[in-house]
mmCIF file with all atom_site columns, C-alpha atoms in Angstrom:
data_model
loop_
_atom_site.group_PDB
_atom_site.id
_atom_site.type_symbol
_atom_site.label_atom_id
_atom_site.label_alt_id
_atom_site.label_comp_id
_atom_site.label_asym_id
_atom_site.label_entity_id
_atom_site.label_seq_id
_atom_site.pdbx_PDB_ins_code
_atom_site.Cartn_x
_atom_site.Cartn_y
_atom_site.Cartn_z
_atom_site.occupancy
_atom_site.B_iso_or_equiv
_atom_site.pdbx_formal_charge
_atom_site.auth_seq_id
_atom_site.auth_comp_id
_atom_site.auth_asym_id
_atom_site.auth_atom_id
_atom_site.pdbx_PDB_model_num
ATOM 1  C CA . MET A 1 1  ? 19.667  1.885  -4.171 1.00 49.00 ? 4   MET A CA 1
ATOM 2  C CA . ALA A 1 2  ? 20.176  -1.527 -2.586 1.00 56.00 ? 5   ALA A CA 1
ATOM 3  C CA . ASN A 1 3  ? 17.513  -4.150 -3.216 1.00 62.00 ? 6   ASN A CA 1
ATOM 4  C CA . GLY A 1 4  ? 16.604  -4.459 0.481  1.00 63.00 ? 7   GLY A CA 1
ATOM 5  C CA . LYS A 1 5  ? 16.098  -0.715 0.819  1.00 63.00 ? 8   LYS A CA 1
ATOM 6  C CA . LYS A 1 6  ? 13.991  -0.676 -2.344 1.00 65.00 ? 9   LYS A CA 1
ATOM 7  C CA . SER A 1 7  ? 11.650  -3.333 -0.952 1.00 78.00 ? 10  SER A CA 1
ATOM 8  C CA . ASP A 1 8  ? 11.495  -1.475 2.394  1.00 76.00 ? 11  ASP A CA 1
ATOM 9  C CA . LEU A 1 9  ? 10.706  1.694  0.491  1.00 77.00 ? 12  LEU A CA 1
ATOM 10 C CA . GLU A 1 10 ? 7.882   -0.017 -1.380 1.00 81.00 ? 13  GLU A CA 1
ATOM 11 C CA . ARG A 1 11 ? 6.458   -1.306 1.914  1.00 83.00 ? 14  ARG A CA 1
ATOM 12 C CA . VAL A 1 12 ? 6.518   2.255  3.284  1.00 80.00 ? 15  VAL A CA 1
ATOM 13 C CA . ARG A 1 13 ? 4.771   3.530  0.148  1.00 81.00 ? 16  ARG A CA 1
ATOM 14 C CA . ARG A 1 14 ? 2.077   0.835  0.428  1.00 86.00 ? 17  ARG A CA 1
ATOM 15 C CA . ALA A 1 15 ? 1.539   1.623  4.119  1.00 88.00 ? 18  ALA A CA 1
ATOM 16 C CA . LEU A 1 16 ? 1.269   5.350  3.412  1.00 87.00 ? 19  LEU A CA 1
ATOM 17 C CA . ARG A 1 17 ? -1.203  4.699  0.590  1.00 88.00 ? 20  ARG A CA 1
ATOM 18 C CA . LYS A 1 18 ? -3.299  2.544  2.915  1.00 90.00 ? 21  LYS A CA 1
ATOM 19 C CA . LEU A 1 19 ? -3.325  5.320  5.524  1.00 89.00 ? 22  LEU A CA 1
ATOM 20 C CA . ALA A 1 20 ? -4.108  7.990  2.948  1.00 89.00 ? 23  ALA A CA 1
ATOM 21 C CA . PHE A 1 21 ? -6.948  6.159  1.220  1.00 91.00 ? 24  PHE A CA 1
ATOM 22 C CA . GLY A 1 22 ? -8.132  3.550  3.750  1.00 90.00 ? 25  GLY A CA 1
ATOM 23 C CA . LYS A 1 23 ? -11.596 3.393  5.260  1.00 93.00 ? 26  LYS A CA 1
ATOM 24 C CA . ALA A 1 24 ? -12.352 4.301  8.866  1.00 93.00 ? 27  ALA A CA 1
ATOM 25 C CA . ASN A 1 25 ? -15.238 1.831  9.167  1.00 94.00 ? 28  ASN A CA 1
ATOM 26 C CA . ASP A 1 26 ? -13.601 -0.260 11.888 1.00 94.00 ? 29  ASP A CA 1
ATOM 27 C CA . CYS A 1 27 ? -12.787 2.847  13.935 1.00 94.00 ? 30  CYS A CA 1
ATOM 28 C CA . VAL A 1 28 ? -16.452 3.841  13.843 1.00 92.00 ? 31  VAL A CA 1
ATOM 29 C CA . LYS A 1 29 ? -17.493 0.273  14.673 1.00 94.00 ? 32  LYS A CA 1
ATOM 30 C CA . LEU A 1 30 ? -15.261 0.343  17.758 1.00 92.00 ? 33  LEU A CA 1
ATOM 31 C CA . ALA A 1 31 ? -16.792 3.644  18.883 1.00 91.00 ? 34  ALA A CA 1
ATOM 32 C CA . LEU A 1 32 ? -20.427 2.705  18.334 1.00 89.00 ? 35  LEU A CA 1
ATOM 33 C CA . CYS A 1 33 ? -20.756 -1.020 18.892 1.00 90.00 ? 36  CYS A CA 1
ATOM 34 C CA . GLU A 1 34 ? -20.772 -2.647 22.283 1.00 86.00 ? 37  GLU A CA 1
ATOM 35 C CA . ASP A 1 35 ? -19.525 -6.132 21.474 1.00 90.00 ? 38  ASP A CA 1
ATOM 36 C CA . VAL A 1 36 ? -16.664 -6.080 18.954 1.00 91.00 ? 39  VAL A CA 1
ATOM 37 C CA . ASP A 1 37 ? -13.604 -8.269 18.637 1.00 94.00 ? 40  ASP A CA 1
ATOM 38 C CA . ILE A 1 38 ? -10.879 -5.624 18.726 1.00 92.00 ? 41  ILE A CA 1
ATOM 39 C CA . GLU A 1 39 ? -8.307  -8.086 17.368 1.00 94.00 ? 42  GLU A CA 1
ATOM 40 C CA . LYS A 1 40 ? -10.191 -8.265 14.051 1.00 94.00 ? 43  LYS A CA 1
ATOM 41 C CA . LEU A 1 41 ? -10.481 -4.481 13.547 1.00 95.00 ? 44  LEU A CA 1
ATOM 42 C CA . ASP A 1 42 ? -8.175  -2.355 11.405 1.00 94.00 ? 45  ASP A CA 1
ATOM 43 C CA . LEU A 1 43 ? -7.527  0.621  13.666 1.00 94.00 ? 46  LEU A CA 1
ATOM 44 C CA . SER A 1 44 ? -4.508  1.984  11.804 1.00 92.00 ? 47  SER A CA 1
ATOM 45 C CA . LEU A 1 45 ? -6.287  5.323  11.217 1.00 94.00 ? 48  LEU A CA 1
ATOM 46 C CA . LEU A 1 46 ? -7.321  5.733  14.854 1.00 95.00 ? 49  LEU A CA 1
ATOM 47 C CA . THR A 1 47 ? -5.277  8.087  17.018 1.00 95.00 ? 50  THR A CA 1
ATOM 48 C CA . GLU A 1 48 ? -7.642  8.617  19.943 1.00 95.00 ? 51  GLU A CA 1
ATOM 49 C CA . ILE A 1 49 ? -11.063 7.611  21.190 1.00 93.00 ? 52  ILE A CA 1
ATOM 50 C CA . ARG A 1 50 ? -12.934 9.064  24.172 1.00 93.00 ? 53  ARG A CA 1
ATOM 51 C CA . ARG A 1 51 ? -16.244 8.168  25.704 1.00 89.00 ? 54  ARG A CA 1
ATOM 52 C CA . SER A 1 52 ? -17.722 10.615 28.211 1.00 91.00 ? 55  SER A CA 1
ATOM 53 C CA . GLU A 1 53 ? -19.867 9.776  31.206 1.00 92.00 ? 56  GLU A CA 1
ATOM 54 C CA . ARG A 1 54 ? -22.840 11.238 29.315 1.00 93.00 ? 57  ARG A CA 1
ATOM 55 C CA . GLY A 1 55 ? -22.371 8.766  26.492 1.00 87.00 ? 58  GLY A CA 1
ATOM 56 C CA . THR A 1 56 ? -20.846 11.038 23.857 1.00 91.00 ? 59  THR A CA 1
ATOM 57 C CA . VAL A 1 57 ? -18.054 9.542  21.799 1.00 91.00 ? 60  VAL A CA 1
ATOM 58 C CA . GLU A 1 58 ? -15.134 11.429 20.294 1.00 93.00 ? 61  GLU A CA 1
ATOM 59 C CA . VAL A 1 59 ? -13.013 9.714  17.658 1.00 93.00 ? 62  VAL A CA 1
ATOM 60 C CA . LYS A 1 60 ? -9.813  11.254 16.323 1.00 95.00 ? 63  LYS A CA 1
ATOM 61 C CA . LEU A 1 61 ? -8.320  9.888  13.146 1.00 95.00 ? 64  LEU A CA 1
ATOM 62 C CA . LEU A 1 62 ? -4.940  10.231 11.515 1.00 92.00 ? 65  LEU A CA 1
ATOM 63 C CA . ASP A 1 63 ? -4.375  13.479 9.598  1.00 92.00 ? 66  ASP A CA 1
ATOM 64 C CA . ARG A 1 64 ? -4.581  12.232 6.017  1.00 91.00 ? 67  ARG A CA 1
ATOM 65 C CA . THR A 1 65 ? -3.317  15.554 4.677  1.00 90.00 ? 68  THR A CA 1
ATOM 66 C CA . LYS A 1 66 ? 0.078   14.927 6.289  1.00 89.00 ? 69  LYS A CA 1
ATOM 67 C CA . VAL A 1 67 ? 0.199   11.418 4.875  1.00 87.00 ? 70  VAL A CA 1
ATOM 68 C CA . LEU A 1 68 ? -0.667  12.708 1.395  1.00 87.00 ? 71  LEU A CA 1
ATOM 69 C CA . GLU A 1 69 ? 2.052   15.355 1.730  1.00 85.00 ? 72  GLU A CA 1
ATOM 70 C CA . GLN A 1 70 ? 4.584   12.614 2.506  1.00 82.00 ? 73  GLN A CA 1
ATOM 71 C CA . LEU A 1 71 ? 3.447   10.602 -0.511 1.00 81.00 ? 74  LEU A CA 1
ATOM 72 C CA . ALA A 1 72 ? 3.678   13.689 -2.721 1.00 83.00 ? 75  ALA A CA 1
ATOM 73 C CA . GLN A 1 73 ? 7.194   14.457 -1.491 1.00 80.00 ? 76  GLN A CA 1
ATOM 74 C CA . MET A 1 74 ? 8.244   10.884 -2.178 1.00 76.00 ? 77  MET A CA 1
ATOM 75 C CA . ALA A 1 75 ? 6.784   11.067 -5.685 1.00 76.00 ? 78  ALA A CA 1
ATOM 76 C CA . GLU A 1 76 ? 8.400   14.422 -6.480 1.00 77.00 ? 79  GLU A CA 1
ATOM 77 C CA . GLY A 1 77 ? 11.818  13.527 -5.109 1.00 70.00 ? 80  GLY A CA 1
ATOM 78 C CA . GLY A 1 78 ? 12.069  10.140 -6.758 1.00 65.00 ? 81  GLY A CA 1
ATOM 79 C CA . ASP A 1 79 ? 13.919  7.260  -5.166 1.00 62.00 ? 82  ASP A CA 1
ATOM 80 C CA . GLU A 1 80 ? 16.688  9.449  -3.744 1.00 68.00 ? 83  GLU A CA 1
ATOM 81 C CA . LYS A 1 81 ? 14.331  11.584 -1.626 1.00 64.00 ? 84  LYS A CA 1
ATOM 82 C CA . ALA A 1 82 ? 12.257  8.537  -0.763 1.00 64.00 ? 85  ALA A CA 1
ATOM 83 C CA . GLY A 1 83 ? 15.419  6.766  0.369  1.00 66.00 ? 86  GLY A CA 1
ATOM 84 C CA . GLU A 1 84 ? 16.283  9.707  2.622  1.00 69.00 ? 87  GLU A CA 1
ATOM 85 C CA . PHE A 1 85 ? 12.752  9.603  4.054  1.00 65.00 ? 88  PHE A CA 1
ATOM 86 C CA . LEU A 1 86 ? 13.002  5.862  4.646  1.00 65.00 ? 89  LEU A CA 1
ATOM 87 C CA . GLN A 1 87 ? 16.390  6.228  6.346  1.00 67.00 ? 90  GLN A CA 1
ATOM 88 C CA . ALA A 1 88 ? 15.022  8.950  8.649  1.00 68.00 ? 91  ALA A CA 1
ATOM 89 C CA . LEU A 1 89 ? 12.011  6.774  9.434  1.00 63.00 ? 92  LEU A CA 1
ATOM 90 C CA . LEU A 1 90 ? 14.148  3.729  10.223 1.00 64.00 ? 93  LEU A CA 1
ATOM 91 C CA . THR A 1 91 ? 16.513  5.812  12.368 1.00 70.00 ? 94  THR A CA 1
ATOM 92 C CA . GLY A 1 92 ? 13.551  7.159  14.339 1.00 65.00 ? 95  GLY A CA 1
ATOM 93 C CA . MET A 1 93 ? 12.185  3.655  14.843 1.00 60.00 ? 96  MET A CA 1
ATOM 94 C CA . GLN A 1 94 ? 15.566  2.439  16.146 1.00 66.00 ? 97  GLN A CA 1
ATOM 95 C CA . GLU A 1 95 ? 15.775  5.348  18.586 1.00 64.00 ? 98  GLU A CA 1
ATOM 96 C CA . ASP A 1 96 ? 12.297  4.564  19.936 1.00 57.00 ? 99  ASP A CA 1
ATOM 97 C CA . ALA A 1 97 ? 13.143  0.890  20.474 1.00 54.00 ? 100 ALA A CA 1
#
C-alpha cells in the first residue's frame, strides 16, 4: 500500500477510535447550558438536538455500535480490507463535494 494511503488509513482509524470511545460531555453541555461557546465544543458524536416548547431536550448521538463494527472489520481484514474501506470512503466524499 502506498505511503500516502497508509497515513490516510491511520487517520481514518484514529477518527473511528475517537468516535467509538470519545466522551459526549460537550454534547450534553450544549443541550443543558445556556451560554456556551459552540466553537470550543467537540460535537463529533452529535447527530441531532431538539428542544421543545415545553423545555424538554432530546439529544441523539452517533451509533457507536456501527463505528465499532467498522473498526472490527478493518482489524479482521488487515490493510487490504482497510484500504478498500478507505477508498470507498474517499470516493463517497468526492461524490458529495
